Coordinates of C-alpha atoms and ligand atoms in Angstrom, one line a residue:
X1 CA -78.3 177.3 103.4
X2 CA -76.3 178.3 100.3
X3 CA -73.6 180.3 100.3
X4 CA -71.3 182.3 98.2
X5 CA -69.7 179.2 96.3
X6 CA -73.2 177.3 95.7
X7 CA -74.6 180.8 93.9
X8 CA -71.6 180.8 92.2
X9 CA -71.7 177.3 90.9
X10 CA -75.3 177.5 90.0
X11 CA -74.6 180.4 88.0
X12 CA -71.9 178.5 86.4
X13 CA -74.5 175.6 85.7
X14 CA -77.5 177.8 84.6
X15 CA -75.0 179.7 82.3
X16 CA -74.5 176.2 80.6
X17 CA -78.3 176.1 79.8
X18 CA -79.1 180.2 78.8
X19 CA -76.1 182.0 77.3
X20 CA -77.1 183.0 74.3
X21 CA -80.7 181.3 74.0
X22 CA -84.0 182.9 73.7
X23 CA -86.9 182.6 75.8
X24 CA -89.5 180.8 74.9
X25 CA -91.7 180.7 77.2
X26 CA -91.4 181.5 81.2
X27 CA -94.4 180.3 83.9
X28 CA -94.4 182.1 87.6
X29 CA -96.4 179.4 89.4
X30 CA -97.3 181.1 92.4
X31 CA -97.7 185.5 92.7
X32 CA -94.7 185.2 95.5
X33 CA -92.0 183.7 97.2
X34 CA -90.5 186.3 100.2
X35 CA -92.2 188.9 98.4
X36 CA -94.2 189.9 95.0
X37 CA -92.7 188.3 92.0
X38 CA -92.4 190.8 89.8
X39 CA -96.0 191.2 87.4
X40 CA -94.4 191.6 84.0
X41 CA -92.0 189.0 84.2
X42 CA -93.5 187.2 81.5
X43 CA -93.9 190.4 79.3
X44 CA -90.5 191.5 79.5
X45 CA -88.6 188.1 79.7
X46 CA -90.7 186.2 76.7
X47 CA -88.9 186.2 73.8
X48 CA -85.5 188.2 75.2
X49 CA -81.9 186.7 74.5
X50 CA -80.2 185.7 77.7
X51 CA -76.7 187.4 77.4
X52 CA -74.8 187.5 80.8
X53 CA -74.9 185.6 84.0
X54 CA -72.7 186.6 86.8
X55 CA -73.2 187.2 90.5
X56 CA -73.3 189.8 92.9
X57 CA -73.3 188.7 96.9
X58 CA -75.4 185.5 97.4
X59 CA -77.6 187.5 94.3
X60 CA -77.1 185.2 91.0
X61 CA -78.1 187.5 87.9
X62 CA -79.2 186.4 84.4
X63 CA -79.2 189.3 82.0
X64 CA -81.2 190.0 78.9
X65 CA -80.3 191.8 75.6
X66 CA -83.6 194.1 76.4
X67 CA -81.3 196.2 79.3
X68 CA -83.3 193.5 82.2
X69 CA -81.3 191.8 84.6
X70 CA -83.6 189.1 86.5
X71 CA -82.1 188.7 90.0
X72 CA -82.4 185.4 92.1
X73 CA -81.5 185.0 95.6
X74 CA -81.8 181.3 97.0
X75 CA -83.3 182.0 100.7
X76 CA -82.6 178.9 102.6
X77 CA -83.9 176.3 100.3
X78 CA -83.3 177.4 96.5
X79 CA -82.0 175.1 94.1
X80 CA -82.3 175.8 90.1
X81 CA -83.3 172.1 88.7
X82 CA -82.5 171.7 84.8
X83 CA -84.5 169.3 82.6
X84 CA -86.2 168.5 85.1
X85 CA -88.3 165.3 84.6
X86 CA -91.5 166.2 86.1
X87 CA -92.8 169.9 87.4
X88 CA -93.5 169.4 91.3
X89 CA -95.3 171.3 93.3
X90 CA -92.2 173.4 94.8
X91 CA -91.0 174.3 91.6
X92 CA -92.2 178.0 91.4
X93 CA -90.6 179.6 88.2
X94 CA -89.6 178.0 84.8
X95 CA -87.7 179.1 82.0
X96 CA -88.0 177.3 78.5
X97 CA -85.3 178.7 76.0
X98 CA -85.7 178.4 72.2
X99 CA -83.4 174.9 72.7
X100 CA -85.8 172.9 74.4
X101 CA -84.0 173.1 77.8
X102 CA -86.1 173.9 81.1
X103 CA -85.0 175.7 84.1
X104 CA -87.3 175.4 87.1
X105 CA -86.2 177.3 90.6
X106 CA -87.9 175.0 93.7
X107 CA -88.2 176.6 96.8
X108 CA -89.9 174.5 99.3
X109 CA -89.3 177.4 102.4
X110 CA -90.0 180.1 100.0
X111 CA -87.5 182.5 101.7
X112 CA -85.6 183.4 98.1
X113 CA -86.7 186.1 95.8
X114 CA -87.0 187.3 92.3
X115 CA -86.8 190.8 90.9
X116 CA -86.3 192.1 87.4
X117 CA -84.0 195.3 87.5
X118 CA -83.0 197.6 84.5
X119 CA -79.1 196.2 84.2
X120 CA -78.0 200.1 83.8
X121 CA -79.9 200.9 87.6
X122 CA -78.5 197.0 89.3
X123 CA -75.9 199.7 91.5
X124 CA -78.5 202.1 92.8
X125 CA -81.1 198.8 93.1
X126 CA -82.0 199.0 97.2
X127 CA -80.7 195.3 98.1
X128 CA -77.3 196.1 96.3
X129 CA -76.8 200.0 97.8
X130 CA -75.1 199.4 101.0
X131 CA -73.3 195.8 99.7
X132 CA -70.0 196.4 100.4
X133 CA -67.0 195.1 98.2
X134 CA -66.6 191.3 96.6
X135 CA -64.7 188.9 98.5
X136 CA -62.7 188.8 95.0
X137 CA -62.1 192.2 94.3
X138 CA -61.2 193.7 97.7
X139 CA -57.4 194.7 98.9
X140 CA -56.2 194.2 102.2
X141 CA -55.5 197.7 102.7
X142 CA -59.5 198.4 101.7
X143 CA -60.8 195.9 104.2
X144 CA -58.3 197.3 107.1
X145 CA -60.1 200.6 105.9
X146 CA -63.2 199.4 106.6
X147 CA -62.6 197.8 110.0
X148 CA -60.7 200.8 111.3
X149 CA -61.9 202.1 114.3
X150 CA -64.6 199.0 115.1
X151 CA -64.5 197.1 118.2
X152 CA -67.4 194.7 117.3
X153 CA -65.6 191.2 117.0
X154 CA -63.7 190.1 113.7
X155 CA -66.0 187.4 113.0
X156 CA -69.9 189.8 113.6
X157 CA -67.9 192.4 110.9
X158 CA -67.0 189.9 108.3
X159 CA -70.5 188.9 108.4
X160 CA -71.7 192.3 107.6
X161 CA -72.8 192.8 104.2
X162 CA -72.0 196.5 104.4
X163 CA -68.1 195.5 105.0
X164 CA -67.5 192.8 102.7
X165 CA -70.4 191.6 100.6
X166 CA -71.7 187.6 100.2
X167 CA -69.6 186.4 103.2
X168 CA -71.7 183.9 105.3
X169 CA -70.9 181.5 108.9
X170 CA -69.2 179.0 107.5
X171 CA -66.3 180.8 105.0
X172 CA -65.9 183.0 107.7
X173 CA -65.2 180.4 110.0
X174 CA -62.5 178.8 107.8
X175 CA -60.8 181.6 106.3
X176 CA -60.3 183.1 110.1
X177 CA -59.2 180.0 110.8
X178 CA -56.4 179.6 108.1
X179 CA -55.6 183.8 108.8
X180 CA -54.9 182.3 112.6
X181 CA -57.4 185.4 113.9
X182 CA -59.4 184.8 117.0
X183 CA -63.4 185.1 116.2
X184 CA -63.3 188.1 119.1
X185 CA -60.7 190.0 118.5
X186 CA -61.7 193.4 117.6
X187 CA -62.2 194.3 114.5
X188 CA -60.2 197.5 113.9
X189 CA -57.3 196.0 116.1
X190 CA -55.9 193.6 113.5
X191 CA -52.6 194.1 112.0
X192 CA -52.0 195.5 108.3
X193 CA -50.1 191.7 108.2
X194 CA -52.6 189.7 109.6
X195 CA -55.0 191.3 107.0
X196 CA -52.7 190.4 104.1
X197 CA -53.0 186.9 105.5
X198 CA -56.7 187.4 106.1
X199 CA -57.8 188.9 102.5
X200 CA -56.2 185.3 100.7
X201 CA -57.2 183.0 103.3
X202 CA -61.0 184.7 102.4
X203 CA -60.3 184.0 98.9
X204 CA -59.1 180.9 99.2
X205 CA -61.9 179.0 101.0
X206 CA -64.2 180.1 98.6
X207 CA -62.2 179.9 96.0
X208 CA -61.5 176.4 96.9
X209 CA -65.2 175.7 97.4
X210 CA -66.3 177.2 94.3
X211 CA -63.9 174.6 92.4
X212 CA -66.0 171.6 94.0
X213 CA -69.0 172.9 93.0
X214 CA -67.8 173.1 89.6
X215 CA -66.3 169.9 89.4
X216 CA -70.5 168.4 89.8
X217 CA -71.9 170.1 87.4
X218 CA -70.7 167.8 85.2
X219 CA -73.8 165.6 86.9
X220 CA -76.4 168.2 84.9
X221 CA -75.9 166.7 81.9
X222 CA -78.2 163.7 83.4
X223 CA -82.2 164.8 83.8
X224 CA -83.4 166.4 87.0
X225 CA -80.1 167.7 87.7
X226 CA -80.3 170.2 90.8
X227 CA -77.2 172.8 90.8
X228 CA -75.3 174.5 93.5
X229 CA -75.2 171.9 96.3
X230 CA -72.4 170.0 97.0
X231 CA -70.3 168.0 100.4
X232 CA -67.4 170.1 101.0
X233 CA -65.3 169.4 104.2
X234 CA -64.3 171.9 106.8
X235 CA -61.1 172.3 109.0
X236 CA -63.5 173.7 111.8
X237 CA -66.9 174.5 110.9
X238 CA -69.4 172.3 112.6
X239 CA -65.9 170.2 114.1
X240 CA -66.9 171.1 117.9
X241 CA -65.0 169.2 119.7
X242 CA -62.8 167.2 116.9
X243 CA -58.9 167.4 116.6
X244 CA -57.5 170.3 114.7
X245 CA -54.5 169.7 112.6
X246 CA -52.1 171.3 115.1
X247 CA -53.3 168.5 117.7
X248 CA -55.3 170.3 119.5
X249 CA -59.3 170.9 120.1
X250 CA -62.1 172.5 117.8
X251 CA -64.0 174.9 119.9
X252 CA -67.2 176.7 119.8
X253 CA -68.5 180.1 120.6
X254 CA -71.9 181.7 120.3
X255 CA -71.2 185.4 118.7
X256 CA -74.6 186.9 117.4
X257 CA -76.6 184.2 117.9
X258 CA -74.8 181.9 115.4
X259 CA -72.0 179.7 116.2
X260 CA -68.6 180.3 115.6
X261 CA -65.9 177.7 115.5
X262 CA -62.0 178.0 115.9
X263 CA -58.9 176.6 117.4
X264 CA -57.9 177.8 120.8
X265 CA -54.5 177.3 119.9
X266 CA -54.4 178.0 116.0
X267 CA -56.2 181.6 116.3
X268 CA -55.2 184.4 118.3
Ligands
LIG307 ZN1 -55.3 174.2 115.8

């Protein structure tokens, strides 16, 4: 399931392809994917000038010099293929610019979505409302602000979008993990230090994990590249059971339904 860092490297990737080019021509190959594609898409992207990309959340945004921002969200599944090869049969929207280059987004769980938004209204759009800050831009003192007062575990609140925006399982795993937090301790009991270690330890993971998506998109130069996916290695996500650095044992928790993993001895 993509998160923060494979949005973020696909943007970089389609950015590559769109900045600056005019669309040719764009094809929406099936009415839907989570829900209704939007019906002028062809009307109002056709002939536009792509003039920003940038992201917002797990959202990816491509902008057009007619005030539109299309907005993409990857669901479980979404990958953006460039010059691809051959159209197959999950490859539900396409984007030809005025270069020749193709941009198809394949969905084979159809869980993502695209929306057109007037780039002067993307704050007041309903999915972006209630998103709290970016992982990027928020202070310690902000997120301690935010937690004050909460008793739901550390690890529930980071995942709410309202709190901190585009954090998913895994990042909050890690960066927990190098903050030395416990997954339960309560949110709004954690030290103004421990968040100063927290907000950079956030940072870092996905910092880090953004830089290894970047460094294959060099791979897109070659047909049928498909962006935003990449191995990354973890200190203790998915590791149940494995050694942590400190010598002792990768544990895992059920919090929410979704697993949470940590070191007993590492995170308090
Ligand atoms: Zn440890």
């Amino acid at each position: 399931m993509p998160e923060l860092p494979e949005v973020e490297t696909t943007v970089r990737g389609l950015e590559r392809v769109l900045i600056g080019r005019r669309v040719a021509r764009i094809e929406a190959r099936r009415p839907d994917l989570r829900r209704a594609l939007p019906v002028d898409l062809g009307q109002r992207l056709t002939g536009s000038r792509i003039t920003e990309l940038g992201r917002r959340a797990k959202y990816g945004l491509i902008g057009t010099d007619r005030g539109d921002t299309l907005v993409f969200h990857l669901g479980m599944s979404g990958h953006w293929r460039v010059d691809p090869s051959e159209i197959g049969r999950h490859d539900h929207f396409i984007v030809d610019t005025d270069e020749g280059r193709r941009v198809a987004l394949n969905d084979a769980r159809r869980f993502g979505s695209l929306d057109l938004v007037r780039t002067d209204q993307l704050a007041e759009w309903p999915p972006f409302v209630a998103l709290g800050p970016e992982p990027f831009d928020i202070t310690p003192e902000e997120l301690g602000a935010r937690l004050g007062g909460r008793s739901a575990p550390i690890k529930l609140l980071l995942l709410d979008q309202r709190i901190i925006a585009g954090l998913g399982n895994i990042y909050v795993c890690e960066a927990l993990y190098r903050a030395g937090i416990h997954p339960n301790r309560k949110g709004g009991s954690i030290s103004p230090e421990r968040l100063r270690r927290l907000v950079p330890a956030i940072r870092d993971v996905l910092a880090e994990a953004i830089a290894a998506g970047g460094s294959t998109l060099r791979d897109f130069a070659s047909p049928d590249g498909e962006l935003g996916y990449f191995s990354k290695s973890f200190a203790v996500y998915d590791r149940e059971g494995k050694p942590c650095a400190c010598g002792g044992t990768v544990s895992r928790i059920v919090q929410g339904g979704r697993s949470t993993f940590y070191c007993p001895r590492c995170q308090r």
